[in-house]
Amino acid sequence: MKPEKINRVKGTKDILPPAAALWREVEEVAREVFELYNFHEIRFPVFEKTEVFSKSIGDTSDIVEKEMYTFTDRGGESLTLRPEGTASVVRAFVENSLFNRPGVKKFYYMGPMFRAERPQAGRFRQFHQIGAEVFGTDDPSADAELILALLDFFEALNITGLELKLNSLGCPVCRPAYRDELASFLKSRIGSLCESCQRRVDKNPFRALDCKSKGCKQAVSDAPSIDRFLCGECKDSFQSVQNLLKDAGVSVTLDPRLVRGLDYYSRTAFEVTSSRLGAQDAVAGGGRYNSLVEQFGGPPTPAIGFALGMERLLTLVDAPENEPAPDAFLVAVGGEAEKEIFQLARRLRRDGFMVERGFGGGNLNNRMKKADKSGARFAVIIGDDEIANASATIKDLIKGTQKQVGLDEIPKTLEDDLLAPIEEQSEE
Ligand code: HAM
């Protein structure tokens, strides 16, 4: 009986060639841009003790309440697949005493994250983020620089039409008053709120501002906004961030209802959205989290960061039209020639050429068809005649011309011909 096919898990994706090459290119651009800002790569485990996330993201957030992949390991410990990177970076920052390193500490990371959300366009259960975090300063110019790094990255990828939404979430001094006001406002419309927002109206009324349910959206449309509640320091910091961005020519949409889905934020919060993304329109989000390092047992260390979603980003990037194809496809006719191309492929790859070869026999015609299909620029053909005089026939598969060269001359000939513009190459 034919075994049953096993499919991937719902909400996950295979990233196949040529898409995977585009992913890599985008990741390389991220490295280039963020390293210009002196960010350094950090890598951390894909799973952590559950408390890493529950105590930072907030136990009334959607992520912790219903979206974490949590399991008990064989030793009886509760572990969770990372739903985001910030909590892990903070855990690593404290555990490895990175606060002892001199100056401001800047890290970037990229990799898969896991959230048990309802899959839909732009929303997956395994998705990928590129994130960046800055530790050790609450200077508003660090906020503006971080946002500029993100926008530089989008610009390097030629992505346009993005909107930067900015808000300040206040601090432990000014937020409680806003929270109380918001909670009483929400209680006055409690019947319109969804069940979760009703339940968390006292503990975390901010969630209602971020809730996607129709009733909540409507109920909060005239909710009080935080701007009137900001204390002097938060106001000044927020104003400076705005001024710096303005000076840098960045247009900003102030959104006093922007609260973000994670509870660790204070002061600056932002999202970058694109109308080309549909319902899941946020391509990136971030903000300040000045208490988190301390909450993890480290010294008081203000911090700010962002993460962008790769799947969403990639729908905004134009894919290159051509996928990379081999420089040369090696064609052997006869047993001796087979041995020769095995060695030749090895030599050419060591010289840096991208090489493919035919497998499994067949006549010259069949093998040349394979060469054509591979998209290679040149076929290097070795048969009995060529073996007899230590040579090969190099056929230009675009122009249809061919020439015979000594085996030793193959690398140089390929190199010269690959470099020469197609129209200038001499016919032979
Ligand atoms: P976040 O807003 O939860 O923030 O996620 C950042 C980005 O990840 C989103 O804007 C979105 O593009 C992408 N994303 C989130 N969930 C999904 C999903 N289910 N499927 C596809 N893409 C998704 C954070 O994760 C914070 N750690 C950002 C941060 C860093 N704040 C400070 N530092």
CSV table of C-alpha atoms and ligand atoms in Angstrom, one decimal:
chain,number,residue,atom,x,y,z
A,1,MET,CA,0.0,0.0,0.0
A,2,LYS,CA,1.3,3.4,-0.9
A,3,PRO,CA,2.3,5.3,2.3
A,4,GLU,CA,0.1,8.3,3.1
A,5,LYS,CA,1.6,11.7,2.3
A,6,ILE,CA,2.7,13.8,5.3
A,7,ASN,CA,2.0,17.5,5.0
A,8,ARG,CA,3.5,20.4,6.8
A,9,VAL,CA,1.8,21.7,10.0
A,10,LYS,CA,-1.0,24.3,9.5
A,11,GLY,CA,0.4,27.9,9.6
A,12,THR,CA,3.9,26.9,8.6
A,13,LYS,CA,5.5,27.3,5.2
A,14,ASP,CA,8.2,25.7,3.2
A,15,ILE,CA,10.6,28.3,1.8
A,16,LEU,CA,11.6,26.8,-1.5
A,17,PRO,CA,14.2,27.9,-4.1
A,18,PRO,CA,14.2,30.4,-5.7
A,19,ALA,CA,12.3,32.2,-2.8
A,20,ALA,CA,14.9,31.0,-0.3
A,21,ALA,CA,17.6,32.9,-2.2
A,22,LEU,CA,15.5,36.1,-1.9
A,23,TRP,CA,15.2,35.5,1.9
A,24,ARG,CA,19.0,35.2,2.1
A,25,GLU,CA,19.5,38.4,0.1
A,26,VAL,CA,17.1,40.3,2.3
A,27,GLU,CA,18.9,38.9,5.4
A,28,GLU,CA,22.2,40.1,3.9
A,29,VAL,CA,20.8,43.6,3.4
A,30,ALA,CA,19.7,43.6,7.0
A,31,ARG,CA,23.1,42.6,8.2
A,32,GLU,CA,24.7,45.3,6.1
A,33,VAL,CA,22.4,48.1,7.1
A,34,PHE,CA,22.3,47.2,10.8
A,35,GLU,CA,26.0,46.7,11.1
A,36,LEU,CA,26.5,50.3,9.7
A,37,TYR,CA,24.7,51.3,12.9
A,38,ASN,CA,27.0,49.2,15.0
A,39,PHE,CA,24.5,46.5,15.8
A,40,HIS,CA,26.0,43.0,16.3
A,41,GLU,CA,24.4,39.7,15.7
A,42,ILE,CA,23.1,37.7,18.7
A,43,ARG,CA,21.7,34.2,18.5
A,44,PHE,CA,19.6,32.6,21.2
A,45,PRO,CA,17.7,29.4,21.7
A,46,VAL,CA,14.4,28.7,19.9
A,47,PHE,CA,12.9,27.6,23.2
A,48,GLU,CA,13.1,29.1,26.7
A,49,LYS,CA,11.7,28.5,30.1
A,50,THR,CA,8.1,29.6,29.9
A,51,GLU,CA,8.5,32.3,32.5
A,52,VAL,CA,10.9,34.2,30.2
A,53,PHE,CA,7.9,35.1,28.1
A,54,SER,CA,5.1,35.0,30.6
A,55,LYS,CA,6.8,37.5,32.9
A,56,SER,CA,7.8,39.9,30.2
A,57,ILE,CA,5.2,39.9,27.4
A,58,GLY,CA,2.5,40.0,30.1
A,59,ASP,CA,0.1,37.3,31.3
A,60,THR,CA,-2.9,39.2,30.0
A,61,SER,CA,-1.5,39.7,26.5
A,62,ASP,CA,-3.0,37.6,23.7
A,63,ILE,CA,0.4,36.0,23.1
A,64,VAL,CA,0.7,34.6,26.7
A,65,GLU,CA,-3.0,33.9,27.1
A,66,LYS,CA,-3.6,31.9,24.0
A,67,GLU,CA,-0.8,31.9,21.5
A,68,MET,CA,2.2,30.2,23.0
A,69,TYR,CA,3.5,26.8,22.1
A,70,THR,CA,4.2,25.6,25.6
A,71,PHE,CA,5.0,22.0,26.6
A,72,THR,CA,6.4,20.1,29.5
A,73,ASP,CA,9.7,18.5,28.7
A,74,ARG,CA,10.9,15.1,29.9
A,75,GLY,CA,12.2,16.6,33.1
A,76,GLY,CA,8.8,18.1,33.9
A,77,GLU,CA,9.9,21.7,33.1
A,78,SER,CA,7.5,24.1,31.3
A,79,LEU,CA,9.2,25.3,28.1
A,80,THR,CA,7.9,27.5,25.3
A,81,LEU,CA,8.9,28.0,21.7
A,82,ARG,CA,9.9,31.7,21.4
A,83,PRO,CA,6.9,33.8,20.3
A,84,GLU,CA,9.3,36.8,19.8
A,85,GLY,CA,12.9,37.7,20.4
A,86,THR,CA,13.0,40.6,22.9
A,87,ALA,CA,12.4,38.6,26.0
A,88,SER,CA,15.1,36.1,25.1
A,89,VAL,CA,17.6,38.9,24.3
A,90,VAL,CA,16.9,40.5,27.7
A,91,ARG,CA,17.3,37.1,29.4
A,92,ALA,CA,20.6,36.6,27.5
A,93,PHE,CA,21.7,40.1,28.3
A,94,VAL,CA,21.3,39.6,32.0
A,95,GLU,CA,22.5,36.0,32.1
A,96,ASN,CA,25.7,36.8,30.3
A,97,SER,CA,26.2,40.1,32.1
A,98,LEU,CA,26.3,41.9,28.8
A,99,PHE,CA,25.6,45.1,30.7
A,100,ASN,CA,29.3,45.0,31.7
A,101,ARG,CA,30.4,45.6,28.2
A,102,PRO,CA,31.3,49.2,27.5
A,103,GLY,CA,28.9,51.8,26.1
A,104,VAL,CA,25.6,51.3,24.5
A,105,LYS,CA,25.0,47.6,23.5
A,106,LYS,CA,23.3,47.0,20.2
A,107,PHE,CA,22.2,43.6,18.9
A,108,TYR,CA,20.3,42.2,16.0
A,109,TYR,CA,18.9,38.8,15.3
A,110,MET,CA,16.9,36.9,12.8
A,111,GLY,CA,15.0,33.6,12.9
A,112,PRO,CA,11.8,31.8,13.4
A,113,MET,CA,9.2,32.7,16.0
A,114,PHE,CA,6.1,30.7,16.9
A,115,ARG,CA,2.6,31.8,17.8
A,116,ALA,CA,-0.5,29.7,17.8
A,117,GLU,CA,-2.6,32.3,15.9
A,118,ARG,CA,-5.4,31.6,13.5
A,119,PRO,CA,-3.5,31.3,10.2
A,120,GLN,CA,-4.5,33.7,7.4
A,121,ALA,CA,-2.8,35.9,4.8
A,122,GLY,CA,0.3,37.3,6.4
A,123,ARG,CA,-0.3,35.5,9.7
A,124,PHE,CA,1.5,32.3,10.4
A,125,ARG,CA,2.2,30.0,13.3
A,126,GLN,CA,5.9,29.8,12.4
A,127,PHE,CA,7.0,33.1,11.1
A,128,HIS,CA,10.3,34.8,10.9
A,129,GLN,CA,11.5,38.1,12.4
A,130,ILE,CA,14.5,40.3,12.0
A,131,GLY,CA,14.9,42.3,15.2
A,132,ALA,CA,17.2,44.8,16.7
A,133,GLU,CA,17.6,45.9,20.3
A,134,VAL,CA,19.6,48.8,21.9
A,135,PHE,CA,20.5,48.7,25.6
A,136,GLY,CA,21.9,51.3,27.9
A,137,THR,CA,20.4,54.6,26.9
A,138,ASP,CA,17.1,56.4,27.1
A,139,ASP,CA,18.3,59.3,25.0
A,140,PRO,CA,15.4,60.1,22.5
A,141,SER,CA,18.0,60.2,19.7
A,142,ALA,CA,18.6,56.5,20.2
A,143,ASP,CA,14.9,56.0,19.6
A,144,ALA,CA,15.1,58.1,16.4
A,145,GLU,CA,18.3,56.3,15.3
A,146,LEU,CA,16.7,52.9,15.8
A,147,ILE,CA,13.7,53.9,13.7
A,148,LEU,CA,16.0,55.3,11.0
A,149,ALA,CA,18.0,52.1,10.9
A,150,LEU,CA,14.7,50.3,10.2
A,151,LEU,CA,13.6,52.8,7.6
A,152,ASP,CA,17.1,52.6,6.0
A,153,PHE,CA,16.6,48.9,5.7
A,154,PHE,CA,13.3,49.3,3.9
A,155,GLU,CA,14.8,51.9,1.6
A,156,ALA,CA,17.8,49.6,0.8
A,157,LEU,CA,15.1,47.1,-0.4
A,158,ASN,CA,13.3,49.8,-2.4
A,159,ILE,CA,10.1,49.4,-0.4
A,160,THR,CA,8.0,52.4,-0.6
A,161,GLY,CA,4.5,53.4,0.5
A,162,LEU,CA,5.1,52.6,4.2
A,163,GLU,CA,3.5,54.5,7.1
A,164,LEU,CA,5.3,55.0,10.4
A,165,LYS,CA,2.9,55.2,13.3
A,166,LEU,CA,4.3,56.6,16.5
A,167,ASN,CA,3.0,56.9,20.0
A,168,SER,CA,4.3,57.3,23.6
A,169,LEU,CA,2.9,54.8,26.1
A,170,GLY,CA,4.1,56.9,29.1
A,171,CYS,CA,5.9,55.6,32.1
A,172,PRO,CA,5.2,54.2,35.5
A,173,VAL,CA,4.7,57.8,36.7
A,174,CYS,CA,2.0,58.9,34.2
A,175,ARG,CA,0.5,55.7,32.9
A,176,PRO,CA,-1.5,54.6,36.0
A,177,ALA,CA,-3.8,57.7,35.7
A,178,TYR,CA,-4.5,57.0,32.0
A,179,ARG,CA,-5.0,53.3,32.8
A,180,ASP,CA,-7.7,54.2,35.4
A,181,GLU,CA,-9.4,56.6,33.1
A,182,LEU,CA,-9.4,54.1,30.3
A,183,ALA,CA,-10.7,51.3,32.5
A,184,SER,CA,-13.6,53.4,33.7
A,185,PHE,CA,-14.4,54.4,30.1
A,186,LEU,CA,-14.4,50.8,29.1
A,187,LYS,CA,-16.5,49.8,32.0
A,188,SER,CA,-19.1,52.2,30.8
A,189,ARG,CA,-19.3,50.1,27.6
A,190,ILE,CA,-18.5,46.8,29.0
A,191,GLY,CA,-21.4,45.1,27.1
A,192,SER,CA,-19.8,46.0,23.7
A,193,LEU,CA,-16.4,44.5,24.6
A,194,CYS,CA,-15.4,41.0,23.6
A,195,GLU,CA,-15.2,38.4,26.3
A,196,SER,CA,-11.4,38.6,26.8
A,197,CYS,CA,-11.4,42.4,27.0
A,198,GLN,CA,-14.2,42.3,29.5
A,199,ARG,CA,-12.2,39.9,31.6
A,200,ARG,CA,-9.0,42.0,31.5
A,201,VAL,CA,-10.6,45.4,31.8
A,202,ASP,CA,-9.1,46.0,35.3
A,203,LYS,CA,-5.8,44.2,34.9
A,204,ASN,CA,-5.0,45.4,31.4
A,205,PRO,CA,-7.5,47.9,29.8
A,206,PHE,CA,-4.9,48.8,27.1
A,207,ARG,CA,-5.6,45.5,25.4
A,208,ALA,CA,-9.0,46.7,24.3
A,209,LEU,CA,-7.3,49.4,22.2
A,210,ASP,CA,-5.4,46.7,20.3
A,211,CYS,CA,-8.3,44.2,20.1
A,212,LYS,CA,-9.4,43.2,16.6
A,213,SER,CA,-13.0,42.3,17.6
A,214,LYS,CA,-15.6,44.4,15.9
A,215,GLY,CA,-17.3,45.4,19.2
A,216,CYS,CA,-14.1,46.5,20.9
A,217,LYS,CA,-13.0,48.4,17.9
A,218,GLN,CA,-16.2,50.3,17.9
A,219,ALA,CA,-16.3,50.7,21.7
A,220,VAL,CA,-12.8,52.3,21.8
A,221,SER,CA,-13.3,54.6,18.9
A,222,ASP,CA,-13.8,57.6,21.2
A,223,ALA,CA,-11.8,56.3,24.1
A,224,PRO,CA,-9.6,58.7,25.9
A,225,SER,CA,-6.1,58.8,24.5
A,226,ILE,CA,-2.8,58.8,26.4
A,227,ASP,CA,-1.4,62.1,25.1
A,228,ARG,CA,-3.1,64.2,27.7
A,229,PHE,CA,-1.8,62.1,30.5
A,230,LEU,CA,1.9,62.0,29.6
A,231,CYS,CA,4.2,63.4,32.4
A,232,GLY,CA,6.7,66.2,31.6
A,233,GLU,CA,9.6,63.8,30.9
A,234,CYS,CA,7.6,61.5,28.7
A,235,LYS,CA,6.3,64.5,26.8
A,236,ASP,CA,9.7,66.0,26.3
A,237,SER,CA,11.2,62.6,25.2
A,238,PHE,CA,8.3,62.0,22.8
A,239,GLN,CA,8.6,65.5,21.3
A,240,SER,CA,12.4,65.1,20.8
A,241,VAL,CA,11.9,61.8,19.0
A,242,GLN,CA,9.4,63.5,16.7
A,243,ASN,CA,11.7,66.5,16.1
A,244,LEU,CA,14.7,64.3,15.3
A,245,LEU,CA,12.6,62.2,12.8
A,246,LYS,CA,11.3,65.3,11.2
A,247,ASP,CA,14.8,66.7,10.9
A,248,ALA,CA,15.8,63.5,9.2
A,249,GLY,CA,12.9,64.0,6.7
A,250,VAL,CA,10.8,61.1,8.0
A,251,SER,CA,7.1,61.6,7.9
A,252,VAL,CA,5.3,60.3,11.0
A,253,THR,CA,1.7,59.6,11.8
A,254,LEU,CA,0.9,60.2,15.5
A,255,ASP,CA,-1.4,57.4,16.7
A,256,PRO,CA,-2.4,58.0,20.3
A,257,ARG,CA,-4.2,54.6,20.3
A,258,LEU,CA,-1.2,52.6,19.3
A,259,VAL,CA,-0.5,50.3,22.3
A,260,ARG,CA,1.2,47.2,20.7
A,261,GLY,CA,0.4,43.7,21.6
A,262,LEU,CA,3.1,43.2,24.3
A,263,ASP,CA,3.0,44.6,27.7
A,264,TYR,CA,6.7,45.5,28.3
A,265,TYR,CA,6.6,48.9,26.6
A,266,SER,CA,7.0,52.3,28.1
A,267,ARG,CA,7.4,55.7,26.2
A,268,THR,CA,8.1,55.3,22.5
A,269,ALA,CA,6.1,52.8,20.6
A,270,PHE,CA,5.9,52.5,16.9
A,271,GLU,CA,4.7,50.4,14.0
A,272,VAL,CA,5.4,50.4,10.3
A,273,THR,CA,2.4,49.5,8.1
A,274,SER,CA,1.7,49.0,4.5
A,275,SER,CA,-1.7,49.3,2.8
A,276,ARG,CA,-0.4,46.6,0.4
A,277,LEU,CA,-0.5,44.0,3.2
A,278,GLY,CA,-4.3,43.7,3.8
A,279,ALA,CA,-5.7,43.0,7.3
A,280,GLN,CA,-2.3,42.1,8.8
A,281,ASP,CA,-0.8,45.4,7.7
A,282,ALA,CA,2.1,45.8,10.3
A,283,VAL,CA,5.4,44.9,8.7
A,284,ALA,CA,7.4,46.0,11.8
A,285,GLY,CA,6.8,47.1,15.3
A,286,GLY,CA,8.8,48.1,18.4
A,287,GLY,CA,9.3,50.4,21.2
A,288,ARG,CA,11.0,51.2,24.5
A,289,TYR,CA,11.1,48.8,27.4
A,290,ASN,CA,12.9,50.6,30.1
A,291,SER,CA,12.1,48.2,33.0
A,292,LEU,CA,12.5,44.8,31.4
A,293,VAL,CA,16.2,44.3,32.2
A,294,GLU,CA,15.6,45.0,35.8
A,295,GLN,CA,12.6,42.7,35.8
A,296,PHE,CA,15.0,39.9,34.7
A,297,GLY,CA,17.3,40.6,37.6
A,298,GLY,CA,19.7,42.9,35.8
A,299,PRO,CA,20.8,46.5,36.7
A,300,PRO,CA,18.4,49.3,35.6
A,301,THR,CA,19.0,49.5,31.9
A,302,PRO,CA,16.8,51.4,29.5
A,303,ALA,CA,16.3,49.7,26.2
A,304,ILE,CA,14.5,50.0,22.9
A,305,GLY,CA,14.0,47.7,19.9
A,306,PHE,CA,11.9,46.6,16.9
A,307,ALA,CA,11.2,43.4,15.0
A,308,LEU,CA,9.9,43.1,11.5
A,309,GLY,CA,8.1,40.2,10.0
A,310,MET,CA,9.9,38.6,7.1
A,311,GLU,CA,6.9,36.9,5.4
A,312,ARG,CA,5.1,40.3,5.3
A,313,LEU,CA,8.2,42.1,4.2
A,314,LEU,CA,8.8,39.7,1.4
A,315,THR,CA,5.4,40.4,-0.1
A,316,LEU,CA,6.6,44.0,-0.5
A,317,VAL,CA,9.9,43.1,-2.1
A,318,ASP,CA,10.2,42.6,-5.9
A,319,ALA,CA,11.6,39.2,-6.6
A,320,PRO,CA,14.5,39.1,-9.0
A,321,GLU,CA,13.4,37.7,-12.4
A,322,ASN,CA,16.3,35.3,-12.9
A,323,GLU,CA,17.3,32.6,-10.5
A,324,PRO,CA,21.0,31.8,-10.4
A,325,ALA,CA,21.9,29.1,-13.0
A,326,PRO,CA,25.2,27.2,-13.3
A,327,ASP,CA,28.1,28.7,-15.1
A,328,ALA,CA,28.8,25.4,-16.8
A,329,PHE,CA,27.0,22.1,-17.3
A,330,LEU,CA,29.4,19.2,-17.9
A,331,VAL,CA,28.4,16.6,-20.4
A,332,ALA,CA,30.3,13.3,-20.7
A,333,VAL,CA,29.9,10.8,-23.5
A,334,GLY,CA,31.5,7.4,-22.6
A,335,GLY,CA,32.9,5.8,-19.5
A,336,GLU,CA,36.3,7.5,-19.6
A,337,ALA,CA,34.7,10.9,-20.0
A,338,GLU,CA,32.4,10.2,-17.0
A,339,LYS,CA,35.5,9.9,-14.9
A,340,GLU,CA,37.0,13.0,-16.3
A,341,ILE,CA,34.0,15.2,-15.7
A,342,PHE,CA,33.8,13.9,-12.1
A,343,GLN,CA,37.3,15.3,-11.6
A,344,LEU,CA,36.7,18.4,-13.7
A,345,ALA,CA,33.5,19.4,-11.8
A,346,ARG,CA,35.6,19.2,-8.6
A,347,ARG,CA,38.4,21.4,-10.0
A,348,LEU,CA,36.0,24.0,-11.5
A,349,ARG,CA,34.0,24.3,-8.2
A,350,ARG,CA,37.2,24.8,-6.3
A,351,ASP,CA,38.0,27.6,-8.8
A,352,GLY,CA,34.7,29.2,-7.9
A,353,PHE,CA,32.5,28.2,-10.8
A,354,MET,CA,29.0,27.1,-10.3
A,355,VAL,CA,28.9,23.7,-12.0
A,356,GLU,CA,26.3,21.1,-12.7
A,357,ARG,CA,26.8,17.8,-14.5
A,358,GLY,CA,24.6,15.2,-16.1
A,359,PHE,CA,23.9,11.9,-14.3
A,360,GLY,CA,22.7,8.6,-15.4
A,361,GLY,CA,23.9,8.1,-18.9
A,362,GLY,CA,22.0,8.8,-22.1
A,363,ASN,CA,23.2,9.9,-25.5
A,364,LEU,CA,24.8,13.2,-26.4
A,365,ASN,CA,21.4,14.6,-27.5
A,366,ASN,CA,19.7,13.8,-24.2
A,367,ARG,CA,22.6,15.1,-22.2
A,368,MET,CA,22.6,18.4,-24.2
A,369,LYS,CA,18.9,18.8,-23.5
A,370,LYS,CA,19.7,18.5,-19.8
A,371,ALA,CA,22.4,21.1,-20.2
A,372,ASP,CA,19.9,23.5,-21.9
A,373,LYS,CA,17.3,22.9,-19.2
A,374,SER,CA,19.7,23.6,-16.4
A,375,GLY,CA,19.9,27.2,-17.6
A,376,ALA,CA,23.7,27.0,-17.6
A,377,ARG,CA,25.6,29.5,-19.8
A,378,PHE,CA,28.1,26.9,-21.1
A,379,ALA,CA,28.1,23.2,-21.8
A,380,VAL,CA,31.5,21.6,-21.4
A,381,ILE,CA,31.4,18.4,-23.5
A,382,ILE,CA,33.9,15.6,-23.2
A,383,GLY,CA,33.7,12.5,-25.4
A,384,ASP,CA,36.2,9.9,-26.7
A,385,ASP,CA,37.8,12.4,-29.1
A,386,GLU,CA,38.3,15.0,-26.4
A,387,ILE,CA,39.7,12.3,-24.0
A,388,ALA,CA,42.2,11.3,-26.8
A,389,ASN,CA,43.6,14.8,-27.1
A,390,ALA,CA,43.0,16.0,-23.5
A,391,SER,CA,40.5,18.7,-24.5
A,392,ALA,CA,36.9,19.6,-24.2
A,393,THR,CA,34.3,21.3,-26.3
A,394,ILE,CA,32.8,24.4,-24.8
A,395,LYS,CA,29.4,25.4,-26.2
A,396,ASP,CA,27.9,28.7,-25.5
A,397,LEU,CA,24.3,27.8,-24.8
A,398,ILE,CA,23.1,31.3,-25.4
A,399,LYS,CA,24.9,32.1,-28.6
A,400,GLY,CA,25.1,28.5,-29.9
A,401,THR,CA,28.8,28.9,-30.8
A,402,GLN,CA,31.4,26.3,-29.7
A,403,LYS,CA,35.1,25.9,-29.5
A,404,GLN,CA,37.6,23.3,-28.5
A,405,VAL,CA,40.1,24.0,-25.7
A,406,GLY,CA,42.7,22.0,-23.8
A,407,LEU,CA,41.5,20.6,-20.4
A,408,ASP,CA,43.8,22.9,-18.6
A,409,GLU,CA,42.4,26.0,-20.4
A,410,ILE,CA,38.8,25.4,-19.4
A,411,PRO,CA,38.8,27.6,-16.2
A,412,LYS,CA,40.5,30.5,-18.0
A,413,THR,CA,38.2,30.2,-21.0
A,414,LEU,CA,35.1,30.1,-18.9
A,415,GLU,CA,36.2,33.0,-16.8
A,416,ASP,CA,37.0,35.2,-19.9
A,417,ASP,CA,33.8,34.3,-21.7
A,418,LEU,CA,31.6,34.7,-18.6
A,419,LEU,CA,33.1,38.2,-18.1
A,420,ALA,CA,32.8,39.3,-21.7
A,421,PRO,CA,29.5,41.0,-22.7
A,422,ILE,CA,27.5,38.5,-24.8
A,423,GLU,CA,27.4,40.7,-27.9
A,424,GLU,CA,31.1,41.3,-27.9
A,425,GLN,CA,32.2,37.7,-27.8
A,426,SER,CA,33.9,36.5,-31.0
A,427,GLU,CA,32.1,34.0,-33.1
A,428,GLU,CA,34.1,30.8,-33.6
B,1,HAM,P1,5.4,42.2,17.2
B,1,HAM,O1,4.6,43.4,16.8
B,1,HAM,O2,4.6,41.2,18.0
B,1,HAM,O3,6.6,42.7,18.1
B,1,HAM,O4,6.0,41.5,16.0
B,1,HAM,C1,6.8,42.2,15.1
B,1,HAM,C2,6.4,41.9,13.6
B,1,HAM,O5,6.4,40.4,13.5
B,1,HAM,C3,5.0,42.3,13.3
B,1,HAM,O6,5.0,43.6,12.9
B,1,HAM,C4,4.7,41.3,12.1
B,1,HAM,O7,5.3,41.9,10.9
B,1,HAM,C5,5.5,40.1,12.5
B,1,HAM,N1,4.5,39.1,13.0
B,1,HAM,C6,4.1,39.0,14.3
B,1,HAM,N2,3.2,37.9,14.4
B,1,HAM,C7,3.2,37.3,13.2
B,1,HAM,C8,2.6,36.2,12.6
B,1,HAM,N3,1.8,35.4,13.4
B,1,HAM,N4,2.8,35.9,11.3
B,1,HAM,C9,3.5,36.6,10.6
B,1,HAM,N5,4.2,37.7,11.0
B,1,HAM,C10,4.0,38.1,12.3
B,1,HAM,C11,7.5,41.9,18.6
B,1,HAM,O8,7.6,40.8,18.4
B,1,HAM,C12,8.5,42.7,19.5
B,1,HAM,N6,9.5,41.7,20.1
B,1,HAM,C13,9.2,43.8,18.8
B,1,HAM,C14,10.2,44.5,19.6
B,1,HAM,C15,11.5,44.3,19.6
B,1,HAM,N7,9.9,45.4,20.5
B,1,HAM,C16,11.1,45.8,21.1
B,1,HAM,N8,12.0,45.1,20.6
